[in-house]
Amino acid sequence: MEENTVVRPDPVGENPAADRSAPPIVPILILVVLIIMVGVNALANILPINNLTTGEVSDQLGNLFAPAGLTFSIWGLIYLLLAAFTVFQFFPPVSAEVAGRLKQVRLFFTLSSLANAAWIFCWHYLALEASLVLMLVIL
């Protein structure tokens, strides 16, 4: 004899994963922050900001610690992983531990992304002291 099993949706408040989810606006804000950071970095070289590309500013300052241009190709992978992190925000976390870690990482992601966008402007307008402070925030 087969048992008929009726699958019912969890009543409101009984789905532990849903209880751990961030408010719906949070993933959207994370996406906006990512777009701002990537957009400012792209425009820095497309426009360019202050009529200088990021590399031209570096060359103009003649610092002793400028890595080879190939080194900066890592940013493609970094942007890809940040985009994956952003997409991940739209799904409920699998556990309370993951939810807690996501909450912590979101704060650092937001701060570092906005600092990165601000750094581009400081760098392109040769505000070196502010640029250094923002680099420390990014780290």
Coordinates of C-alpha atoms in Angstrom, one line a residue:
M1 CA 0.0 0.0 0.0
E2 CA 1.4 3.4 -1.0
E3 CA 1.2 6.4 1.2
N4 CA 0.0 9.5 -0.4
T5 CA 2.3 12.3 0.6
V6 CA 1.1 15.8 0.3
V7 CA 3.8 18.4 0.0
R8 CA 2.7 21.7 1.5
P9 CA 4.7 24.9 1.4
D10 CA 6.2 26.0 4.7
P11 CA 4.0 28.4 6.6
V12 CA 5.4 31.9 6.9
G13 CA 8.2 31.9 9.5
E14 CA 8.9 28.2 9.4
N15 CA 11.5 28.2 6.6
P16 CA 14.8 28.6 8.4
A17 CA 16.6 29.6 5.2
A18 CA 14.1 32.3 4.5
D19 CA 14.6 33.7 8.0
R20 CA 18.3 34.0 7.3
S21 CA 17.8 35.9 4.0
A22 CA 18.7 39.5 3.8
P23 CA 15.9 42.0 3.0
P24 CA 15.2 42.0 -0.7
I25 CA 16.8 45.5 -1.2
V26 CA 20.2 44.2 0.0
P27 CA 21.2 42.2 -3.2
I28 CA 20.0 45.1 -5.3
L29 CA 22.2 47.5 -3.3
I30 CA 25.2 45.1 -3.7
L31 CA 24.6 45.0 -7.4
V32 CA 24.4 48.9 -7.6
V33 CA 27.7 49.1 -5.7
L34 CA 29.4 46.6 -8.1
I35 CA 28.1 48.6 -11.1
I36 CA 29.4 51.8 -9.6
M37 CA 32.9 50.4 -9.0
V38 CA 33.2 48.6 -12.3
G39 CA 31.7 51.6 -14.2
V40 CA 34.1 54.1 -12.6
N41 CA 37.1 51.9 -13.3
A42 CA 36.0 51.4 -16.9
L43 CA 35.2 55.1 -17.5
A44 CA 38.6 56.0 -16.0
N45 CA 40.2 54.7 -19.2
I46 CA 37.3 55.1 -21.7
L47 CA 36.7 58.8 -21.1
P48 CA 39.5 59.2 -19.5
I49 CA 38.9 61.0 -16.3
N50 CA 40.8 64.3 -16.1
N51 CA 42.1 63.4 -19.6
L52 CA 44.5 60.8 -18.1
T53 CA 44.2 57.0 -18.1
T54 CA 45.0 55.2 -14.9
G55 CA 48.3 54.0 -16.4
E56 CA 49.2 57.5 -17.6
V57 CA 48.8 58.8 -14.1
S58 CA 51.2 56.1 -12.8
D59 CA 53.7 56.8 -15.6
Q60 CA 53.5 60.5 -14.9
L61 CA 54.3 60.1 -11.3
G62 CA 57.3 58.0 -12.0
N63 CA 57.1 55.8 -8.9
L64 CA 59.6 53.1 -8.3
F65 CA 57.1 50.4 -7.7
A66 CA 54.9 50.2 -10.8
P67 CA 54.3 46.5 -11.8
A68 CA 54.3 45.5 -15.4
G69 CA 51.1 46.1 -17.4
L70 CA 50.4 42.4 -17.6
T71 CA 50.0 42.3 -13.8
F72 CA 46.8 44.3 -14.1
S73 CA 45.1 41.6 -16.2
I74 CA 44.2 39.9 -12.9
W75 CA 41.5 42.5 -12.6
G76 CA 39.3 40.6 -15.1
L77 CA 39.3 37.6 -12.8
I78 CA 38.7 39.8 -9.8
Y79 CA 35.7 41.5 -11.4
L80 CA 34.3 38.1 -12.5
L81 CA 34.5 36.8 -8.9
L82 CA 33.0 40.0 -7.5
A83 CA 30.1 39.6 -10.0
A84 CA 29.7 36.0 -8.8
F85 CA 29.6 37.2 -5.2
T86 CA 26.9 39.7 -6.3
V87 CA 24.8 37.1 -8.0
F88 CA 25.1 34.9 -4.9
Q89 CA 23.3 37.6 -2.9
F90 CA 20.1 36.9 -4.8
F91 CA 19.8 33.4 -3.3
P92 CA 19.0 32.4 0.2
P93 CA 22.0 31.3 2.3
V94 CA 22.2 27.6 3.1
S95 CA 22.8 28.1 6.8
A96 CA 22.8 30.6 9.6
E97 CA 26.6 30.5 9.6
V98 CA 26.7 31.4 5.9
A99 CA 24.1 34.1 6.4
G100 CA 26.3 35.7 9.2
R101 CA 29.4 35.6 7.1
L102 CA 27.6 37.1 4.1
K103 CA 26.4 39.9 6.3
Q104 CA 30.0 40.6 7.4
V105 CA 31.4 40.4 3.8
R106 CA 28.7 42.7 2.4
L107 CA 29.9 45.5 4.6
F108 CA 33.6 45.1 3.6
F109 CA 32.5 44.6 -0.1
T110 CA 30.5 47.8 0.0
L111 CA 33.3 49.8 1.7
S112 CA 36.1 48.6 -0.5
S113 CA 34.1 49.0 -3.7
L114 CA 33.1 52.6 -2.9
A115 CA 36.6 53.3 -1.8
N116 CA 37.9 51.9 -5.1
A117 CA 35.6 54.2 -7.1
A118 CA 36.6 57.2 -5.0
W119 CA 40.3 56.2 -5.4
I120 CA 40.0 56.4 -9.1
F121 CA 38.9 60.0 -8.9
C122 CA 41.6 60.9 -6.4
W123 CA 44.3 59.2 -8.5
H124 CA 43.2 60.8 -11.8
Y125 CA 43.0 64.3 -10.2
L126 CA 46.5 63.7 -8.6
A127 CA 45.1 63.9 -5.0
L128 CA 47.9 61.6 -3.8
E129 CA 47.3 61.9 -0.1
A130 CA 43.6 61.1 -0.4
S131 CA 44.5 58.3 -2.8
L132 CA 46.8 56.7 -0.3
V133 CA 44.2 56.8 2.4
L134 CA 41.7 55.2 0.1
M135 CA 44.2 52.5 -0.8
L136 CA 44.5 51.7 2.8
V137 CA 40.7 51.5 3.1
I138 CA 40.6 49.1 0.1
L139 CA 43.2 46.9 1.7

